[in-house]
mmCIF file of C-alpha atoms in Angstrom:
data_model
loop_
_atom_site.group_PDB
_atom_site.id
_atom_site.type_symbol
_atom_site.label_atom_id
_atom_site.label_comp_id
_atom_site.label_asym_id
_atom_site.label_seq_id
_atom_site.Cartn_x
_atom_site.Cartn_y
_atom_site.Cartn_z
ATOM 1 C CA MET A 81 47.295 47.937 4.918
ATOM 2 C CA SER A 82 44.066 47.276 6.340
ATOM 3 C CA ASP A 83 42.519 43.851 6.769
ATOM 4 C CA ASP A 84 40.024 44.384 4.031
ATOM 5 C CA GLU A 85 43.038 45.087 1.528
ATOM 6 C CA GLN A 86 44.605 41.671 2.596
ATOM 7 C CA GLN A 87 41.817 39.655 1.298
ATOM 8 C CA GLN A 88 42.212 37.549 -1.513
ATOM 9 C CA PRO A 89 39.587 36.824 -3.929
ATOM 10 C CA ALA A 90 37.332 33.931 -3.523
ATOM 11 C CA PRO A 91 38.226 31.266 -5.896
ATOM 12 C CA ARG A 92 35.840 30.583 -8.795
ATOM 13 C CA ARG A 93 34.536 27.089 -9.647
ATOM 14 C CA GLY A 94 33.656 26.406 -12.906
ATOM 15 C CA LYS A 95 30.042 25.931 -14.391
ATOM 16 C CA ILE A 96 29.952 21.646 -13.539
ATOM 17 C CA LEU A 97 31.502 22.134 -10.144
ATOM 18 C CA GLU A 98 29.098 24.990 -9.362
ATOM 19 C CA ALA A 99 26.319 22.981 -10.200
ATOM 20 C CA LEU A 100 27.330 20.031 -8.316
ATOM 21 C CA ALA A 101 27.439 22.447 -5.207
ATOM 22 C CA ARG A 102 23.979 23.853 -6.080
ATOM 23 C CA ALA A 103 22.561 20.046 -6.153
ATOM 24 C CA GLU A 104 24.216 19.523 -2.778
ATOM 25 C CA ARG A 105 22.348 22.557 -1.317
ATOM 26 C CA LYS A 106 19.209 21.554 -2.355
ATOM 27 C CA VAL A 107 19.222 18.445 -0.143
ATOM 28 C CA PHE A 108 19.777 20.556 2.926
ATOM 29 C CA THR A 109 17.068 19.898 5.672
ATOM 30 C CA ARG A 110 17.698 22.902 7.167
ATOM 31 C CA PRO A 111 19.115 26.373 5.938
ATOM 32 C CA ALA A 112 22.701 27.334 6.384
ATOM 33 C CA PRO A 113 23.641 30.017 8.834
ATOM 34 C CA LYS A 114 23.009 33.573 6.853
ATOM 35 C CA SER A 115 24.582 36.379 9.035
ATOM 36 C CA ALA A 116 28.620 36.885 8.776
ATOM 37 C CA LYS A 117 28.624 36.428 12.565
ATOM 38 C CA ALA A 118 26.916 33.022 12.601
ATOM 39 C CA GLN A 119 29.012 31.865 9.482
ATOM 40 C CA VAL A 120 32.295 32.512 11.438
ATOM 41 C CA LYS A 121 30.938 30.891 14.633
ATOM 42 C CA PHE A 122 29.832 28.112 12.619
ATOM 43 C CA LEU A 123 33.426 27.677 10.578
ATOM 44 C CA LEU A 124 35.250 28.114 13.680
ATOM 45 C CA THR A 125 33.655 25.008 15.361
ATOM 46 C CA ARG A 126 34.634 23.197 12.135
ATOM 47 C CA ALA A 127 38.261 24.530 12.491
ATOM 48 C CA LYS A 128 38.376 23.525 16.157
ATOM 49 C CA GLY A 129 38.293 27.196 17.231
ATOM 50 C CA SER A 130 41.395 28.082 15.417
ATOM 51 C CA THR A 131 40.952 31.918 13.811
ATOM 52 C CA LYS A 132 44.356 31.432 12.189
ATOM 53 C CA ALA A 133 43.062 28.218 10.201
ATOM 54 C CA LEU A 134 39.644 29.849 9.496
ATOM 55 C CA ALA A 135 41.686 33.305 8.098
ATOM 56 C CA GLU A 136 43.706 31.347 5.866
ATOM 57 C CA ARG A 137 40.618 29.443 4.458
ATOM 58 C CA LEU A 138 39.039 32.477 3.996
ATOM 59 C CA GLY A 139 41.606 34.731 2.855
ATOM 60 C CA THR A 140 41.810 37.213 5.298
ATOM 61 C CA SER A 141 43.308 38.287 8.476
ATOM 62 C CA ARG A 142 43.064 36.430 11.776
ATOM 63 C CA ARG A 143 41.733 40.073 13.354
ATOM 64 C CA THR A 144 39.132 40.179 10.659
ATOM 65 C CA VAL A 145 37.901 36.786 11.786
ATOM 66 C CA GLU A 146 37.804 37.812 15.606
ATOM 67 C CA ARG A 147 35.771 41.018 15.094
ATOM 68 C CA TYR A 148 33.204 39.175 12.893
ATOM 69 C CA ARG A 149 32.676 36.427 15.683
ATOM 70 C CA ALA A 150 32.648 39.428 18.207
ATOM 71 C CA GLY A 151 30.024 41.220 16.197
ATOM 72 C CA LYS A 152 32.025 44.111 15.831
ATOM 73 C CA LEU A 153 31.937 43.756 11.892
ATOM 74 C CA THR A 154 28.643 42.773 10.305
ATOM 75 C CA THR A 155 28.953 43.374 6.646
ATOM 76 C CA PRO A 156 31.661 41.870 4.813
ATOM 77 C CA GLN A 157 32.870 42.789 1.474
ATOM 78 C CA LYS A 158 31.829 40.730 -1.497
ATOM 79 C CA ARG A 159 35.024 38.720 -1.816
ATOM 80 C CA LEU A 160 34.614 37.895 1.864
ATOM 81 C CA GLN A 161 30.942 37.195 1.768
ATOM 82 C CA ALA A 162 31.255 35.110 -1.106
ATOM 83 C CA ALA A 163 34.237 32.985 0.477
ATOM 84 C CA LEU A 164 32.015 32.848 3.976
ATOM 85 C CA VAL A 165 28.973 31.520 1.902
ATOM 86 C CA GLU A 166 30.744 29.107 0.134
ATOM 87 C CA GLU A 167 32.825 27.562 3.150
ATOM 88 C CA THR A 168 29.836 27.437 5.068
ATOM 89 C CA GLU A 169 28.068 25.625 2.635
ATOM 90 C CA SER A 170 30.557 23.263 1.918
ATOM 91 C CA GLU A 171 30.529 22.235 5.524
ATOM 92 C CA TRP A 172 26.656 22.431 6.390
ATOM 93 C CA GLN A 173 25.205 19.194 7.005
ATOM 94 C CA PRO A 174 27.657 16.664 5.663
ATOM 95 C CA GLN A 175 25.501 13.545 6.680
ATOM 96 C CA VAL A 176 23.000 14.791 4.753
ATOM 97 C CA ARG A 177 25.100 15.551 1.785
ATOM 98 C CA ALA A 178 26.884 12.157 1.977
ATOM 99 C CA GLN A 179 23.726 10.221 2.154
ATOM 100 C CA ALA A 180 22.450 12.004 -1.227
ATOM 101 C CA ARG A 181 25.573 11.451 -2.749
ATOM 102 C CA ALA A 182 25.796 7.574 -1.742
ATOM 103 C CA GLN A 183 22.076 7.183 -3.116
ATOM 104 C CA ALA A 184 23.046 8.736 -6.303
ATOM 105 C CA SER A 185 26.225 6.978 -6.900
ATOM 106 C CA THR A 186 24.753 3.214 -5.919
ATOM 107 C CA SER A 187 21.179 3.115 -6.998
ATOM 108 C CA LYS A 188 19.256 6.507 -7.669
ATOM 109 C CA GLY A 189 21.667 8.336 -10.335
ATOM 110 C CA MET A 190 21.239 11.995 -10.967
ATOM 111 C CA MET A 191 19.202 14.080 -13.551
ATOM 112 C CA VAL A 192 21.547 16.621 -15.497
ATOM 113 C CA GLU A 193 20.025 19.663 -17.408
ATOM 114 C CA VAL A 194 22.347 21.100 -19.788
ATOM 115 C CA THR A 195 22.281 23.729 -22.562
ATOM 116 C CA ALA A 196 25.770 23.406 -24.316
ATOM 117 C CA TYR A 197 27.357 23.127 -27.778
ATOM 118 C CA PHE A 198 27.456 19.159 -28.589
ATOM 119 C CA GLY A 199 30.000 18.231 -31.342
ATOM 120 C CA PHE A 200 29.618 14.391 -32.134
ATOM 121 C CA THR A 201 32.555 11.374 -33.492
ATOM 122 C CA CYS A 202 30.963 8.398 -35.102
ATOM 123 C CA THR A 203 31.557 6.450 -38.252
ATOM 124 C CA GLY A 204 29.014 7.510 -40.891
ATOM 125 C CA SER A 205 27.375 10.440 -38.810
ATOM 126 C CA SER A 206 26.424 13.193 -40.740
ATOM 127 C CA ASP A 207 24.867 15.259 -37.728
ATOM 128 C CA ASP A 208 26.627 18.500 -37.551
ATOM 129 C CA GLY A 209 27.834 19.829 -33.736
ATOM 130 C CA ARG A 210 25.165 22.280 -32.521
ATOM 131 C CA GLU A 211 23.704 23.795 -29.449
ATOM 132 C CA ARG A 212 21.363 21.595 -27.633
ATOM 133 C CA GLN A 213 19.195 21.651 -24.403
ATOM 134 C CA ILE A 214 19.175 18.138 -22.923
ATOM 135 C CA THR A 215 17.650 16.872 -19.562
ATOM 136 C CA THR A 216 18.386 13.363 -18.929
ATOM 137 C CA ASP A 217 19.395 11.039 -16.225
ATOM 138 C CA ILE A 218 22.686 10.029 -15.137
ATOM 139 C CA SER A 219 23.451 6.203 -14.247
ATOM 140 C CA PRO A 220 24.777 5.552 -10.830
ATOM 141 C CA PHE A 221 27.826 4.432 -12.719
ATOM 142 C CA TYR A 222 28.906 7.819 -13.887
ATOM 143 C CA VAL A 223 27.446 9.552 -11.163
ATOM 144 C CA LYS A 224 29.952 7.783 -8.826
ATOM 145 C CA GLN A 225 33.150 8.788 -11.280
ATOM 146 C CA ILE A 226 31.771 12.475 -11.422
ATOM 147 C CA LEU A 227 31.428 12.326 -7.427
ATOM 148 C CA GLU A 228 34.666 10.624 -6.926
ATOM 149 C CA LEU A 229 36.687 13.272 -9.216
ATOM 150 C CA GLN A 230 34.821 16.018 -7.396
ATOM 151 C CA ALA A 231 35.926 14.678 -4.049
ATOM 152 C CA ALA A 232 39.541 14.394 -5.550
ATOM 153 C CA GLY A 233 39.638 17.800 -6.335
ATOM 154 C CA ALA A 234 39.108 17.668 -10.403
ATOM 155 C CA THR A 235 39.006 20.837 -12.391
ATOM 156 C CA GLU A 236 36.373 21.708 -14.744
ATOM 157 C CA GLU A 237 38.347 20.450 -17.531
ATOM 158 C CA ASP A 238 38.810 16.853 -15.746
ATOM 159 C CA LEU A 239 34.905 16.774 -15.251
ATOM 160 C CA HIS A 240 33.717 17.501 -19.001
ATOM 161 C CA PRO A 241 34.878 14.562 -20.574
ATOM 162 C CA ILE A 242 33.077 12.049 -17.966
ATOM 163 C CA VAL A 243 29.837 14.156 -18.217
ATOM 164 C CA ALA A 244 29.930 14.530 -21.768
ATOM 165 C CA GLU A 245 30.113 10.358 -21.733
ATOM 166 C CA ALA A 246 27.418 9.970 -19.023
ATOM 167 C CA ILE A 247 25.079 12.160 -21.457
ATOM 168 C CA THR A 248 26.195 10.427 -24.469
ATOM 169 C CA GLU A 249 25.155 6.882 -22.867
ATOM 170 C CA SER A 250 21.690 8.016 -21.592
ATOM 171 C CA TYR A 251 20.597 10.636 -24.201
ATOM 172 C CA PHE A 252 22.391 10.104 -27.309
ATOM 173 C CA THR A 253 22.759 6.051 -27.490
ATOM 174 C CA GLU A 254 19.943 5.427 -25.125
ATOM 175 C CA TRP A 255 21.908 2.869 -22.886
ATOM 176 C CA GLY A 256 23.823 1.444 -25.770
ATOM 177 C CA THR A 257 20.677 0.474 -27.798
ATOM 178 C CA ARG A 258 21.398 2.764 -30.640
ATOM 179 C CA SER A 259 24.199 4.696 -32.282
ATOM 180 C CA ASP A 260 26.930 2.094 -31.802
ATOM 181 C CA GLY A 261 30.048 3.920 -31.196
ATOM 182 C CA LEU A 262 28.992 7.380 -30.888
ATOM 183 C CA ARG A 263 30.787 9.943 -28.662
ATOM 184 C CA ALA A 264 29.578 13.477 -28.023
ATOM 185 C CA ASP A 265 31.970 16.281 -26.568
ATOM 186 C CA PHE A 266 30.351 19.376 -25.180
ATOM 187 C CA THR A 267 31.902 22.640 -24.761
ATOM 188 C CA ALA A 268 30.623 26.307 -24.249
ATOM 189 C CA VAL A 269 28.453 25.305 -21.509
ATOM 190 C CA SER A 270 25.682 28.193 -21.269
ATOM 191 C CA LYS A 271 23.834 26.370 -18.186
ATOM 192 C CA ILE A 272 24.058 23.276 -16.302
ATOM 193 C CA ASP A 273 22.241 21.911 -13.237
ATOM 194 C CA PHE A 274 22.248 18.502 -11.576
ATOM 195 C CA ARG A 275 19.517 17.085 -9.211
ATOM 196 C CA PHE A 276 20.002 14.181 -6.901
#
């Protein structure tokens, strides 16, 4: 069995988790390494030089990691390339990301733009659910909960209720000034983006 056949598929994240990762990438002050060799070298510094640990993280063999580090291999297959990009960007500029997250969860909040099917629960509501495109601010209170859940390894299903509650609070009830008791749930998310 070759090294490339031993590769595991890169893990797929849901739309909310991917949108949070994209938002973090937008705050980078310098671009992350692009070539496979540079990415492997960077990730090895984070793994304290352990090719075994990095290979496990990437879902490939130790020998493959060593070949990319030495520059003997330069063009990874799609699965490995996706894993390299994801792992590099998840480790790149941790202080910049931490600062953006801290500001968003304490004072600034975040902007969310979502296209999804929204359904409603409310006494006396006649508004049937439908697909909507919504752009609204999310308060630091909800941002803190979303980011804590993300950091704790929450799944897409874990994040849906809190994001729906944040959108309900800011967009539908306007911070409690109207539609008291309204609850919106969203499904069939076709697009979602966050901005710090």
